[in-house]
PDB file of C-alpha atoms and ligand atoms in Angstrom:
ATOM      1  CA  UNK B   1      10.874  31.680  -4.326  1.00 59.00           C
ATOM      2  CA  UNK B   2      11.165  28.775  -6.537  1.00 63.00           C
ATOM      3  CA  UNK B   3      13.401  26.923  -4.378  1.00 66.00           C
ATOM      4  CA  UNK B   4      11.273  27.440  -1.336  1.00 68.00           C
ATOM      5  CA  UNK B   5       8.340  25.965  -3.442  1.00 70.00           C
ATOM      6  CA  UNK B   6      10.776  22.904  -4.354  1.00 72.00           C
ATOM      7  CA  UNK B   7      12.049  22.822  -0.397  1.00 72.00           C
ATOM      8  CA  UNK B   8       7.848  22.503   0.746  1.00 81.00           C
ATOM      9  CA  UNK B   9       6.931  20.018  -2.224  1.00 85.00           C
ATOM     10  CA  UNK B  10       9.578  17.439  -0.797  1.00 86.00           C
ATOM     11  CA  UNK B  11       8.586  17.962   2.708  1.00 88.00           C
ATOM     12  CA  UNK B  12       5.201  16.837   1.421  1.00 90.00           C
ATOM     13  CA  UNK B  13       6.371  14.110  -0.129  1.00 91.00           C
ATOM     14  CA  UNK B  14       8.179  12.905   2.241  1.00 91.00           C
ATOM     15  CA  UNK B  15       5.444  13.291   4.599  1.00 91.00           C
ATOM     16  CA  UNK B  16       3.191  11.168   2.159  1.00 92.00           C
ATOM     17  CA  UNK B  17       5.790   8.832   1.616  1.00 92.00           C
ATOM     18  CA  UNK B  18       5.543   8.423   5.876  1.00 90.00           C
ATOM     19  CA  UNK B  19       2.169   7.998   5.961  1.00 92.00           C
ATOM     20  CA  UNK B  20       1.973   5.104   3.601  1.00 91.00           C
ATOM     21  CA  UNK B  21       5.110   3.405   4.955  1.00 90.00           C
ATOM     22  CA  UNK B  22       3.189   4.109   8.086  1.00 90.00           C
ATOM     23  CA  UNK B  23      -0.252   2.697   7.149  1.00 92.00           C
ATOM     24  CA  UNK B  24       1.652  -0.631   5.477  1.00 90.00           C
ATOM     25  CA  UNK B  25       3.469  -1.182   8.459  1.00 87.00           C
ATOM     26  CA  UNK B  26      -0.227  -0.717  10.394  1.00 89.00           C
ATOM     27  CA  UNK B  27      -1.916  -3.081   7.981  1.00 86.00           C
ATOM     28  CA  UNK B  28       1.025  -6.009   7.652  1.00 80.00           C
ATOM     29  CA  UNK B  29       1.065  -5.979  11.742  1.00 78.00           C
ATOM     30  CA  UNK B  30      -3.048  -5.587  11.885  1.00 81.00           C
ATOM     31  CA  UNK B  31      -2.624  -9.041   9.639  1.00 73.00           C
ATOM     32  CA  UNK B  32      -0.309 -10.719  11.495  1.00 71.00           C
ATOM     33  CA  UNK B  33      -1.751 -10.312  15.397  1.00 72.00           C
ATOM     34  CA  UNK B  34      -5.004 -11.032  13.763  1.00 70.00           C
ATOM     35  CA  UNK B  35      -3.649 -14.589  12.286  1.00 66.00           C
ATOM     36  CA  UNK B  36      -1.758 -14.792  15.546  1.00 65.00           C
ATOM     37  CA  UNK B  37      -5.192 -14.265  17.675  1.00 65.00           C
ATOM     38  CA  UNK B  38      -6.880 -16.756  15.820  1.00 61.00           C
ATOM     39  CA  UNK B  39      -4.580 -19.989  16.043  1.00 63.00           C
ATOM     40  CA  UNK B  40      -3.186 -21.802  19.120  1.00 64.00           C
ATOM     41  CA  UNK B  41       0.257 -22.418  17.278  1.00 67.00           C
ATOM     42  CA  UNK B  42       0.651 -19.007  15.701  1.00 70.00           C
ATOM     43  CA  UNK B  43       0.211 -17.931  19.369  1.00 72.00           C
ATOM     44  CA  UNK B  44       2.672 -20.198  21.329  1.00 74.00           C
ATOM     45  CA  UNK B  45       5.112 -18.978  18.840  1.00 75.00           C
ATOM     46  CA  UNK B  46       4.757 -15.533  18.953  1.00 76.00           C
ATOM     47  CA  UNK B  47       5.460 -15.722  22.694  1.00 78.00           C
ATOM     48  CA  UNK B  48       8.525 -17.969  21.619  1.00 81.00           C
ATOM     49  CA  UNK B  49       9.768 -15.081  19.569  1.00 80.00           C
ATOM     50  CA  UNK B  50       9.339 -12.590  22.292  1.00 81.00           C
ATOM     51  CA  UNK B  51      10.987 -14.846  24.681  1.00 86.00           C
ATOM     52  CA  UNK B  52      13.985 -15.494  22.321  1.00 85.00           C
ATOM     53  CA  UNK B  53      14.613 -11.462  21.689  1.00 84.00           C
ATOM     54  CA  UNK B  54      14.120 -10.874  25.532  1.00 87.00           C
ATOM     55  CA  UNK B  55      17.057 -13.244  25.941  1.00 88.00           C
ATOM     56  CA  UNK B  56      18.660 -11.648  22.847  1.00 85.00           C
ATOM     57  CA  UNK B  57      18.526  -8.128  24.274  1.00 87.00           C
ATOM     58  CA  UNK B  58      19.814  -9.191  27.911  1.00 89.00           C
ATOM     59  CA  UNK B  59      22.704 -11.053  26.658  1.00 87.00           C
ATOM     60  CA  UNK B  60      23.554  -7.844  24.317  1.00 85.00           C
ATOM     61  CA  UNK B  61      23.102  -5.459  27.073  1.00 87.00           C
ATOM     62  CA  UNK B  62      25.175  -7.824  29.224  1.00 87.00           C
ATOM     63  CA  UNK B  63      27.870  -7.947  27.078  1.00 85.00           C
ATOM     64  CA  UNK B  64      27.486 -12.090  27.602  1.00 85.00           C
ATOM     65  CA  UNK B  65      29.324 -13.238  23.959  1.00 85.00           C
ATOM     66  CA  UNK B  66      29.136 -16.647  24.009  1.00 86.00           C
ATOM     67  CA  UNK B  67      25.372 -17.044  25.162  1.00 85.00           C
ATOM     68  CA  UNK B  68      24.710 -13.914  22.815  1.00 84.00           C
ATOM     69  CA  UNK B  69      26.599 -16.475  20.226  1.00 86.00           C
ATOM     70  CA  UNK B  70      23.735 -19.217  20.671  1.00 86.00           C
ATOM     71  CA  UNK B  71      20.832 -17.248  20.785  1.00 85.00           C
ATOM     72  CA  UNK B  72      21.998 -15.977  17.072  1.00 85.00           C
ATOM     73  CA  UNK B  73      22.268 -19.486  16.029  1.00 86.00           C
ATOM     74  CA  UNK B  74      18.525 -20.575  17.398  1.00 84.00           C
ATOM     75  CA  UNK B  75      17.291 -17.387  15.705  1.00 81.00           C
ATOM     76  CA  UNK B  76      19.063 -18.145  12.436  1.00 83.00           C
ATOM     77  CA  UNK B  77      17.942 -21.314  12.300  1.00 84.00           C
ATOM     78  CA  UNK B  78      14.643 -21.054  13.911  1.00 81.00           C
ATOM     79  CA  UNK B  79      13.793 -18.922  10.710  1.00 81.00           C
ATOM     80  CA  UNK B  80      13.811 -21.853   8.744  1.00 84.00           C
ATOM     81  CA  UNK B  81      12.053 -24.126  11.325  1.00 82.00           C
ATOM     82  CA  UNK B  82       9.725 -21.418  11.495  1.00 79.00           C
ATOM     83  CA  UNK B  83       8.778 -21.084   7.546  1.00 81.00           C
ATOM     84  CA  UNK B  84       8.870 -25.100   7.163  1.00 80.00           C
ATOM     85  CA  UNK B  85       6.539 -25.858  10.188  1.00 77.00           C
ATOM     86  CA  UNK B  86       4.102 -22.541   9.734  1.00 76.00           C
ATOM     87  CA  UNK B  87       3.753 -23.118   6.515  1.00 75.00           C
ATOM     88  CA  UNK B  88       0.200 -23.358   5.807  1.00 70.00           C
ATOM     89  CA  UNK B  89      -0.295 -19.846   8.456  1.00 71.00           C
ATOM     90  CA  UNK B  90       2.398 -18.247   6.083  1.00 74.00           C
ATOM     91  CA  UNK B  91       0.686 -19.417   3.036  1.00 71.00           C
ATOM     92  CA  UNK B  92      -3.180 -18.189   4.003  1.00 68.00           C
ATOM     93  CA  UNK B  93      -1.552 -15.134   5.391  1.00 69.00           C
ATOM     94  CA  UNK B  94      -0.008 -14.474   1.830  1.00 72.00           C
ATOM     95  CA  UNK B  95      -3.565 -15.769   0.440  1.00 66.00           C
ATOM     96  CA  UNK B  96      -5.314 -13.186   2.565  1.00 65.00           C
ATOM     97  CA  UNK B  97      -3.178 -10.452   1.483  1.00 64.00           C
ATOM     98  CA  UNK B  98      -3.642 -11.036  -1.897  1.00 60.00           C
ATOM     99  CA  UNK B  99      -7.193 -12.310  -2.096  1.00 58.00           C
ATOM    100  CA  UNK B 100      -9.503 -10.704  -5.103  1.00 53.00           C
ATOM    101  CA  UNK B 101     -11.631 -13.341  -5.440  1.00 54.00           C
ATOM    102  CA  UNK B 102     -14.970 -13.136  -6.686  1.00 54.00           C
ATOM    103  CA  UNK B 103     -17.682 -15.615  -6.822  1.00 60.00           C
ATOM    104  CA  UNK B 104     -18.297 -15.736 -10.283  1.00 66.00           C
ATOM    105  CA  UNK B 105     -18.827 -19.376 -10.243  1.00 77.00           C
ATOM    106  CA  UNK B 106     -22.099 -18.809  -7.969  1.00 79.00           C
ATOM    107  CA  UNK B 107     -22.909 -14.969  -9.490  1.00 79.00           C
ATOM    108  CA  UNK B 108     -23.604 -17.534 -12.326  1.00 83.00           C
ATOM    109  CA  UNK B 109     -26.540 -19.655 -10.904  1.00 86.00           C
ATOM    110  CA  UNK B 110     -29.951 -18.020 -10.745  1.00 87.00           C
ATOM    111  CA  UNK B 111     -31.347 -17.201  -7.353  1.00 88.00           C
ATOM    112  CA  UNK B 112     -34.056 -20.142  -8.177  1.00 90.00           C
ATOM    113  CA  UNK B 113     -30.534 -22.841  -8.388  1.00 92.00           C
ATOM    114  CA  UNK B 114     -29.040 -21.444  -5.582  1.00 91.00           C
ATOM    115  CA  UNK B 115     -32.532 -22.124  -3.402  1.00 93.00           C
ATOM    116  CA  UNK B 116     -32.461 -25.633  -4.310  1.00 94.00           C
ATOM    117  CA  UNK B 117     -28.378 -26.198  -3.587  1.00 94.00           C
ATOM    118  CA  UNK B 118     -29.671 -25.078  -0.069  1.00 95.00           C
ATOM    119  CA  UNK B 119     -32.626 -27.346   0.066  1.00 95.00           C
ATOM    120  CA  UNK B 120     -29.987 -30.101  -0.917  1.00 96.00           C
ATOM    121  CA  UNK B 121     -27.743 -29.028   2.141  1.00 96.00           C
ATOM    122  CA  UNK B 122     -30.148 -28.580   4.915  1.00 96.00           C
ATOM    123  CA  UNK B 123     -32.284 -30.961   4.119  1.00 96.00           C
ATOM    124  CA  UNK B 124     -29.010 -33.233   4.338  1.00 96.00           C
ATOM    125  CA  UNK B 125     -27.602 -32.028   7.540  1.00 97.00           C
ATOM    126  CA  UNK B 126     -31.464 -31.999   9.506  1.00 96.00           C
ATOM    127  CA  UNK B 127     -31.239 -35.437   8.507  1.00 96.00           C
ATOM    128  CA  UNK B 128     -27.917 -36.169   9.687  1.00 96.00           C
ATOM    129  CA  UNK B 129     -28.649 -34.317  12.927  1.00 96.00           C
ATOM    130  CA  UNK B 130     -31.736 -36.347  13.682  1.00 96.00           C
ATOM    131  CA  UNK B 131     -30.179 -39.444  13.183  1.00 95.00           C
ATOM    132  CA  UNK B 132     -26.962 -38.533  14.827  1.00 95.00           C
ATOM    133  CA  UNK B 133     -24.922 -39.283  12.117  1.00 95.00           C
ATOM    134  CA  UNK B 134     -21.557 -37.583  12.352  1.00 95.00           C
ATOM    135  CA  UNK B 135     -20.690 -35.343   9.486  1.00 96.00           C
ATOM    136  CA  UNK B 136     -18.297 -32.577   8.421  1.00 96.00           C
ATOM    137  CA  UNK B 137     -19.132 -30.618   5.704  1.00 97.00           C
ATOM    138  CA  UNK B 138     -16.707 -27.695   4.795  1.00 97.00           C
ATOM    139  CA  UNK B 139     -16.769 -25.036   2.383  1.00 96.00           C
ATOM    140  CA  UNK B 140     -14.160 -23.435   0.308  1.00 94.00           C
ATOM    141  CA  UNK B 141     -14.785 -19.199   0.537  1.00 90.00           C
ATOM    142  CA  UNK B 142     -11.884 -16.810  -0.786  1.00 83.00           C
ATOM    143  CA  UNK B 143      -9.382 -19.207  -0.218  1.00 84.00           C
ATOM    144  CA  UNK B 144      -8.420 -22.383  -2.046  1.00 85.00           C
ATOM    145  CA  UNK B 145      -8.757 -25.391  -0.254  1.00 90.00           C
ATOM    146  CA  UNK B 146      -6.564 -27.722  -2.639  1.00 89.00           C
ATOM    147  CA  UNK B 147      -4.308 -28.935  -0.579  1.00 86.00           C
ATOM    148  CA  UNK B 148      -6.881 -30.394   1.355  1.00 92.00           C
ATOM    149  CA  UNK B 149      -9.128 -31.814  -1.219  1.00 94.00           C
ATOM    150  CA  UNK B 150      -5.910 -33.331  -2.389  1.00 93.00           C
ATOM    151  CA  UNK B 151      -5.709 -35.628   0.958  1.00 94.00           C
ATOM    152  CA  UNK B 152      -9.549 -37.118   0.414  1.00 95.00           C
ATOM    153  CA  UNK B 153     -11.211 -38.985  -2.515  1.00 95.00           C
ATOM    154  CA  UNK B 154     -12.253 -36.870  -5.408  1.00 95.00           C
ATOM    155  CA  UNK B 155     -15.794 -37.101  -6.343  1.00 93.00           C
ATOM    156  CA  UNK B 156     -16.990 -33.839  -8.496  1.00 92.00           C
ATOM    157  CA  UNK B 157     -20.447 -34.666  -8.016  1.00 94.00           C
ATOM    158  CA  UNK B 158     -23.548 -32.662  -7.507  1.00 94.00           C
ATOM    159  CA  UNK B 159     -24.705 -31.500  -4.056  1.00 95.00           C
ATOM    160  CA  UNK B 160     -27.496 -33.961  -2.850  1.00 94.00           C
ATOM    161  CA  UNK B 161     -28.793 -34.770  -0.267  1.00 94.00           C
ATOM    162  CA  UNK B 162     -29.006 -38.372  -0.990  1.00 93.00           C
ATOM    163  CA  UNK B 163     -25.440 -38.262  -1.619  1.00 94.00           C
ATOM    164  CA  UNK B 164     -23.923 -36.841   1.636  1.00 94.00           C
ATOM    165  CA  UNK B 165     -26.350 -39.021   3.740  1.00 92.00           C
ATOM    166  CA  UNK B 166     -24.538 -41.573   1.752  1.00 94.00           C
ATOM    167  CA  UNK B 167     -21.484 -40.822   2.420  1.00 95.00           C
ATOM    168  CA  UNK B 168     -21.605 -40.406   6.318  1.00 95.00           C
ATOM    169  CA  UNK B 169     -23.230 -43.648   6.520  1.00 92.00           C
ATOM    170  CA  UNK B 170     -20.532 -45.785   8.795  1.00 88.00           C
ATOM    171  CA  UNK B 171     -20.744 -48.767   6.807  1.00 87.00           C
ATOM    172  CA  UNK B 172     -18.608 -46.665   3.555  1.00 89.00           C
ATOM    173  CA  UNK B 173     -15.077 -46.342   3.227  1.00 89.00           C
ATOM    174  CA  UNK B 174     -15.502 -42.803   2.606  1.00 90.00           C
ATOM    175  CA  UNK B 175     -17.331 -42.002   5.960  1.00 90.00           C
ATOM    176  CA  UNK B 176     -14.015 -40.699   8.093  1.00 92.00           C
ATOM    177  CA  UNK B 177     -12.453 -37.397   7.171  1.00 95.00           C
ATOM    178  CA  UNK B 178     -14.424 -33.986   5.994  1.00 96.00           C
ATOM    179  CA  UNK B 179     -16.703 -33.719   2.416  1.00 97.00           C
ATOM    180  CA  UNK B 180     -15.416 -30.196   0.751  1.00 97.00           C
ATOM    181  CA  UNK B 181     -18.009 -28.227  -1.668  1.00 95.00           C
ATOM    182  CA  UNK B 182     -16.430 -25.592  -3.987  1.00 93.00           C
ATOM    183  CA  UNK B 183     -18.998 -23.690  -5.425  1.00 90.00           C
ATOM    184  CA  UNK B 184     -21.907 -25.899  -6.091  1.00 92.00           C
ATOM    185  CA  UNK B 185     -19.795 -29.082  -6.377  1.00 93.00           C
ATOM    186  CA  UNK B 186     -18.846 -31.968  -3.960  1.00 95.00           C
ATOM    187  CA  UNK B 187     -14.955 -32.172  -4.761  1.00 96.00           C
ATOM    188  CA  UNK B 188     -14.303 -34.774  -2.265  1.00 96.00           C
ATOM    189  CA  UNK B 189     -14.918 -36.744   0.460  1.00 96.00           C
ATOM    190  CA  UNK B 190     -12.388 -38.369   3.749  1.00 96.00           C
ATOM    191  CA  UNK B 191     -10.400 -35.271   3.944  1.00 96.00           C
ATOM    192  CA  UNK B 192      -8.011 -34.513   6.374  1.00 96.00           C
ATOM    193  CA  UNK B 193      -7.854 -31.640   8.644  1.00 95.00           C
ATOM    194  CA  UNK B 194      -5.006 -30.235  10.939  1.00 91.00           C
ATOM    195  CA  UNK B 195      -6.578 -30.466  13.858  1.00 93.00           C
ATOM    196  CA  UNK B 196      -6.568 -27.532  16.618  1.00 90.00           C
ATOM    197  CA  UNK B 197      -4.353 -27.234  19.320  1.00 85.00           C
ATOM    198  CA  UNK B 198      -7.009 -25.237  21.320  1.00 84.00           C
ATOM    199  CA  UNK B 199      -7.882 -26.099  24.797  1.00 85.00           C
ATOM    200  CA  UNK B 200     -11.507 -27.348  24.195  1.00 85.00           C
ATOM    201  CA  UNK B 201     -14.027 -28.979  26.487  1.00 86.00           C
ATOM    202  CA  UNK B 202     -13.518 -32.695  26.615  1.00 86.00           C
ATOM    203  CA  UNK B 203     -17.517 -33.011  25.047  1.00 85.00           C
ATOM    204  CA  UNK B 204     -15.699 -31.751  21.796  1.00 89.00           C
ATOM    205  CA  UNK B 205     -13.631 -34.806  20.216  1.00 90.00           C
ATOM    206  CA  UNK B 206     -11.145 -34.899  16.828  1.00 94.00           C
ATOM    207  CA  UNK B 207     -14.347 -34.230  14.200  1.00 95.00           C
ATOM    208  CA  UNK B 208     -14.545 -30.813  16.226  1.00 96.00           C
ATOM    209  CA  UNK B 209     -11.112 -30.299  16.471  1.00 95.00           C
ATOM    210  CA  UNK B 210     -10.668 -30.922  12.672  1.00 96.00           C
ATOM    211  CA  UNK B 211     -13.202 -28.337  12.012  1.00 96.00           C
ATOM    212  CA  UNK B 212     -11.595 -26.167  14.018  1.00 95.00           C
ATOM    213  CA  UNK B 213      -8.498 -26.266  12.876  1.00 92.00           C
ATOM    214  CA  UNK B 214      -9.127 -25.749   8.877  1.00 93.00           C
ATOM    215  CA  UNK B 215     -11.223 -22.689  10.131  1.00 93.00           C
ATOM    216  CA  UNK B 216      -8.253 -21.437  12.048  1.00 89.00           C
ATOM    217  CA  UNK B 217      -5.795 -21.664   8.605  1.00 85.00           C
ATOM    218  CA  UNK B 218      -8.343 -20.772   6.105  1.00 87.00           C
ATOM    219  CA  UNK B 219     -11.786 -19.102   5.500  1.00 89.00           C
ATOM    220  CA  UNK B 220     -13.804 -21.649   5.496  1.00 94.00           C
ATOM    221  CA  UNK B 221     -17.288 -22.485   6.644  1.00 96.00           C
ATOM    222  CA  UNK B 222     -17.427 -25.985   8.228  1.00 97.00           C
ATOM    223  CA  UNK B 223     -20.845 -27.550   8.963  1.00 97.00           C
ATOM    224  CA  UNK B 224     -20.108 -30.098  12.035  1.00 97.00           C
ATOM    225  CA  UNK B 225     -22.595 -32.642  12.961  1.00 96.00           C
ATOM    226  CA  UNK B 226     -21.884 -34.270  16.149  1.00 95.00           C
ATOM    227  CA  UNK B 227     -22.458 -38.501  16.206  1.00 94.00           C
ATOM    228  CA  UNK B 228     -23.259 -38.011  20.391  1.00 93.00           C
ATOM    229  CA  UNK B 229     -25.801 -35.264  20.279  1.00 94.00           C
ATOM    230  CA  UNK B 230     -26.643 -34.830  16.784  1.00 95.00           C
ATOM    231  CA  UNK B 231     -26.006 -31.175  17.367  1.00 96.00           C
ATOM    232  CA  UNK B 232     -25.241 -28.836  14.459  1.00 97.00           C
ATOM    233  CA  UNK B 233     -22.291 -26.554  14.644  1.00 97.00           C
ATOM    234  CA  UNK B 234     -20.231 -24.074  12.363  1.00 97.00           C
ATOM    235  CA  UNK B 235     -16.706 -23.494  12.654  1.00 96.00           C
ATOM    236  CA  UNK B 236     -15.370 -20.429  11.374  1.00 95.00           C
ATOM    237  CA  UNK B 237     -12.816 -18.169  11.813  1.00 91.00           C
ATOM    238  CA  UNK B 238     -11.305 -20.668  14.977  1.00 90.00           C
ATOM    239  CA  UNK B 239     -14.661 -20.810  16.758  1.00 92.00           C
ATOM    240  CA  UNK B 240     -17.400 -23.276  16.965  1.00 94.00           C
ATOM    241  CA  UNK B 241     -20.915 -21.970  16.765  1.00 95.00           C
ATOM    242  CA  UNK B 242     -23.977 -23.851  17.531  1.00 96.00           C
ATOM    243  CA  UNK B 243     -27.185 -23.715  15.005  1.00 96.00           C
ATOM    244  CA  UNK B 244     -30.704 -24.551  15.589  1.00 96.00           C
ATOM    245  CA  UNK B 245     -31.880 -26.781  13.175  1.00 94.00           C
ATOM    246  CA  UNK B 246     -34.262 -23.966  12.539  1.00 95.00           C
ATOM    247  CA  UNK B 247     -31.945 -21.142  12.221  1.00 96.00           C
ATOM    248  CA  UNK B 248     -29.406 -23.723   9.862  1.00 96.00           C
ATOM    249  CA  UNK B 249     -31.161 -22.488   6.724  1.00 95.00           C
ATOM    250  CA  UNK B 250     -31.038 -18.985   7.483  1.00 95.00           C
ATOM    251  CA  UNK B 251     -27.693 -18.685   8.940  1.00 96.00           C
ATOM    252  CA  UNK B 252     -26.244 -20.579   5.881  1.00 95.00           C
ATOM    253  CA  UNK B 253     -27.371 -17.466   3.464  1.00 94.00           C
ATOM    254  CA  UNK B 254     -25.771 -15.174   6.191  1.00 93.00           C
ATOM    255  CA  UNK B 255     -22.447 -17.188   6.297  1.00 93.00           C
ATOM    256  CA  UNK B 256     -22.395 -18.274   2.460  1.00 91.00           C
ATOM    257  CA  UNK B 257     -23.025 -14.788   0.953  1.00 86.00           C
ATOM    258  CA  UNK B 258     -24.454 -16.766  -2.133  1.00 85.00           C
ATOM    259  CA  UNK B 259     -27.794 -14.174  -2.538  1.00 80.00           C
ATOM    260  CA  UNK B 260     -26.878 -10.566  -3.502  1.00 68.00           C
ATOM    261  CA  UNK B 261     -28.819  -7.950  -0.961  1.00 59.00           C
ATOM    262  CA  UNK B 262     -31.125  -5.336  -3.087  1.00 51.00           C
ATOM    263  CA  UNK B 263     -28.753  -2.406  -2.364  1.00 54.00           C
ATOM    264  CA  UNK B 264     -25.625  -4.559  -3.896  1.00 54.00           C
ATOM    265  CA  UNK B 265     -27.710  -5.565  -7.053  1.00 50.00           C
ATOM    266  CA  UNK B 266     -28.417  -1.848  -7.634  1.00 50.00           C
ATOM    267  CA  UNK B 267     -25.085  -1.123  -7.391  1.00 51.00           C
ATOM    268  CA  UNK B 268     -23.889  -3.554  -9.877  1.00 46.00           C
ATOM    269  CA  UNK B 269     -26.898  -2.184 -12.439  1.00 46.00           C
ATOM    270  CA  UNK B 270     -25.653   1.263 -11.997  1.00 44.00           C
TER     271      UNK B 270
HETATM  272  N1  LIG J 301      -8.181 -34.473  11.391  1.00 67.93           N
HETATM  273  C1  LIG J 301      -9.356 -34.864  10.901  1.00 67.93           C
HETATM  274  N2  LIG J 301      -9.773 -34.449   9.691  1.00 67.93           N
HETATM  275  C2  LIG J 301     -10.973 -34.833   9.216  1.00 67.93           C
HETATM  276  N3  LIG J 301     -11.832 -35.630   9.889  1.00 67.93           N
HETATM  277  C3  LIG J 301     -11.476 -36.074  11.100  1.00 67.93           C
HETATM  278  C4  LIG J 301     -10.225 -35.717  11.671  1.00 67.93           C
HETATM  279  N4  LIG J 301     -10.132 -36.294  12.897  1.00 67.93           N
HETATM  280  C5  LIG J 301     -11.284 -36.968  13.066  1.00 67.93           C
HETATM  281  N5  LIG J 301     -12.098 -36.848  12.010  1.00 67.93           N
HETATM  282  C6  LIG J 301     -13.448 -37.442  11.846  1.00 67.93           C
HETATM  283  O1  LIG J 301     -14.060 -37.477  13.128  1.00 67.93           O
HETATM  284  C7  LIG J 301     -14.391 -38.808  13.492  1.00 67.93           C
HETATM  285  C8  LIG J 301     -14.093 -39.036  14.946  1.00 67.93           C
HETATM  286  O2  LIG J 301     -14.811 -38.164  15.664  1.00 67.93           O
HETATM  287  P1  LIG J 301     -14.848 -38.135  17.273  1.00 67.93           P
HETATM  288  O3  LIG J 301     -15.966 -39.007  17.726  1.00 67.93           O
HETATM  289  O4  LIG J 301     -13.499 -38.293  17.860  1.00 67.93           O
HETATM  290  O5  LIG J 301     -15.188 -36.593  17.324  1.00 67.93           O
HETATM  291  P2  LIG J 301     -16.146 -35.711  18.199  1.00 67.93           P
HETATM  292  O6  LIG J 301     -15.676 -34.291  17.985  1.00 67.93           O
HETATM  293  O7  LIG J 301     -16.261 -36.252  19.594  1.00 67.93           O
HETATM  294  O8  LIG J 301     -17.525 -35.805  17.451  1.00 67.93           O
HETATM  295  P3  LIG J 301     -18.849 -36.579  17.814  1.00 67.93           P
HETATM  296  O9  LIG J 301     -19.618 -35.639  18.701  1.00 67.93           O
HETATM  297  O10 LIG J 301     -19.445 -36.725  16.459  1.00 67.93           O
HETATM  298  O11 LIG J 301     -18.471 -37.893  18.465  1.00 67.93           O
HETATM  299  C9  LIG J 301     -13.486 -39.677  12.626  1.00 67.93           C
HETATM  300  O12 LIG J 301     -14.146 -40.908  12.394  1.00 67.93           O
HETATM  301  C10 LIG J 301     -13.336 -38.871  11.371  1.00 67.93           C
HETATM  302  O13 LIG J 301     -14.434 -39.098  10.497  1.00 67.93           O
END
C-alpha cells in the first residue's frame, strides 16, 4: 500500500517536473523567435543557423568526414562570432528575462508634475514639427539605455522645451545624434544609434533608421521628427508609427505609462 502511494507520488512529480521543464523550454523559445521577429540581424542569422545544421545533418547522414570536419569548425567558432557580434540582442534578451523594474522614479512625481513634463515635451516636438526641425527624442522604459547615453554628451538637465528646441537647432554642435530622457531628466544629447538593417522606403533616411534600430534592441520609445516633412513618428518595438500632432499628447500617456489608471490605484490602496 505504502509503496504504491510512494510509486504514484513520483509519477507526479515527475510529471510536474515535465511540465515546468516543458513551460521553460516554451517561454525561453517564445523569447527568442520573438527577439528574432523583431530585428533584421537576429533574423538573417537564425536562417544562417538553420542553414549551417541542414548542412550539418546531410554531411552526418552522408557519412561525408571531412566536410562534416568543417562544418564543426564554423559552428565552433561561429559561437563566438555569434556572442561578440549579437551582443547587444544577447544582452536585452538577458535584460528582458530578468526585468523587475518599476518606475519608482516617476510613481514619485505628482500627477500635477507629470502634466507639465508633458506640456514640456509636446509643446517641444509641435514646435519642432512645424518648423521641420529634425529631432530624435528617445526614452529609456524597463531597460537601461547606458551604453548609449555613454556615446552622446551628458547634460542631466530638466525637460524643457526651450532646451530641446535648442538643441536641434543646426547651428549647435550637439544637433546630430538622439537626446535620451530617463525619467524626467535629459541625460544626453548626440547619441548614437545602431541603425536598422530593415528594408525601408527610401523617404525614410539614417534619423529613421537610428530610431529604428534602438527600438529593435531595447524598449524604448523614440519620438522622430522628420527635417523633410516635419512629420512626427514613434518607433517602438522595430516599427515606425506616425502621430498626429493632435493625437502626440494623448498617445504619449498611452506609450509612457507615466499616469496610473483608477482600477491600478485601487489596487495599490488595497
Ligand atoms: N545612427 C544614428 N544615431 C543617432 N542619430 C543619427 C544616426 N544616424 C543619423 N542620425 C541623425 O539623423 C540626421 C540625418 O538624418 P537624415 O536626413 O539622413 O535622416 P532621415 O531619416 O531622412 O530624416 P529627415 O526626414 O529628418 O531628413 C543626422 O544629422 C543625425 O542627427
Amino acid at each position: 500500500m505504502i509503496a504504491g502511494i510512494e510509486v504514484n507520488l513520483s509519477l507526479i512529480l515527475n510529471i510536474i517536473r515535465t511540465i515546468i521543464d516543458l513551460l521553460l523550454v516554451w517561454y525561453i523559445l517564445y523569447l527568442g523567435i520573438s527577439m528574432f521577429k523583431q530585428n533584421m540581424r537576429t533574423m538573417q542569422l537564425f536562417k544562417g543557423v538553420l542553414i549551417i545544421l541542414l548542412i550539418k545533418l546531410v554531411t552526418s547522414v552522408l557519412g561525408l568526414s571531412t566536410m562534416s570536419y568543417l562544418v564543426d569548425t564554423v559552428l565552433t567558432w561561429g559561437i563566438i562570432a555569434v556572442i561578440v557580434i549579437f551582443q547587444p540582442e544577447i544582452r536585452s534578451l538577458l535584460e528582458k528575462m530578468g526585468q523587475t523594474k518599476r518606475d519608482y522614479h516617476m510613481e514619485r512625481l505628482s500627477n500635477d508634475q507629470k502634466e507639465h513634463l508633458l506640456d514640456e515635451i509636446v509643446d517641444s516636438v509641435t514646435k519642432l514639427s512645424e518648423t521641420q526641425t529634425g529631432a530624435l527624442i528617445t526614452f529609456e522604459r524597463g531597460q537601461s539605455l547606458i551604453d548609449y547615453i555613454n556615446t552622446g554628451t551628458k547634460i542631466n538637465a530638466d525637460i524643457k522645451s526651450e532646451l530641446f528646441n535648442t538643441i536641434f537647432w543646426e547651428g549647435t554642435p550637439l544637433h546630430d545624434g538622439a537626446v535620451i530622457i530617463k525619467d524626467d531628466r535629459v541625460v544626453c544629447a548626440a547619441a548614437f544609434f545602431p541603425p536598422t538593417q530593415k528594408d525601408l522606403s527610401p523617404i525614410y533616411g539614417a534619423r529613421h533608421r537610428a530610431a529604428i534600430g534602438i527600438s529593435e534592441i531595447t524598449d524604448s520609445l523614440t519620438v522622430v521628427v522628420s527635417e523633410e516633412t516635419g512629420t512626427i513618428s514613434f518607433a517602438i518595438k522595430g516599427e515606425l508609427i506616425k502621430i498626429p500632432r493632435k493625437e502626440l499628447r494623448a498617445s504619449l500617456v498611452n506609450e509612457l505609462g507615466w499616469f496610473k489608471s483608477e482600477d491600478e490605484e485601487g489596487d495599490e490602496d488595497e
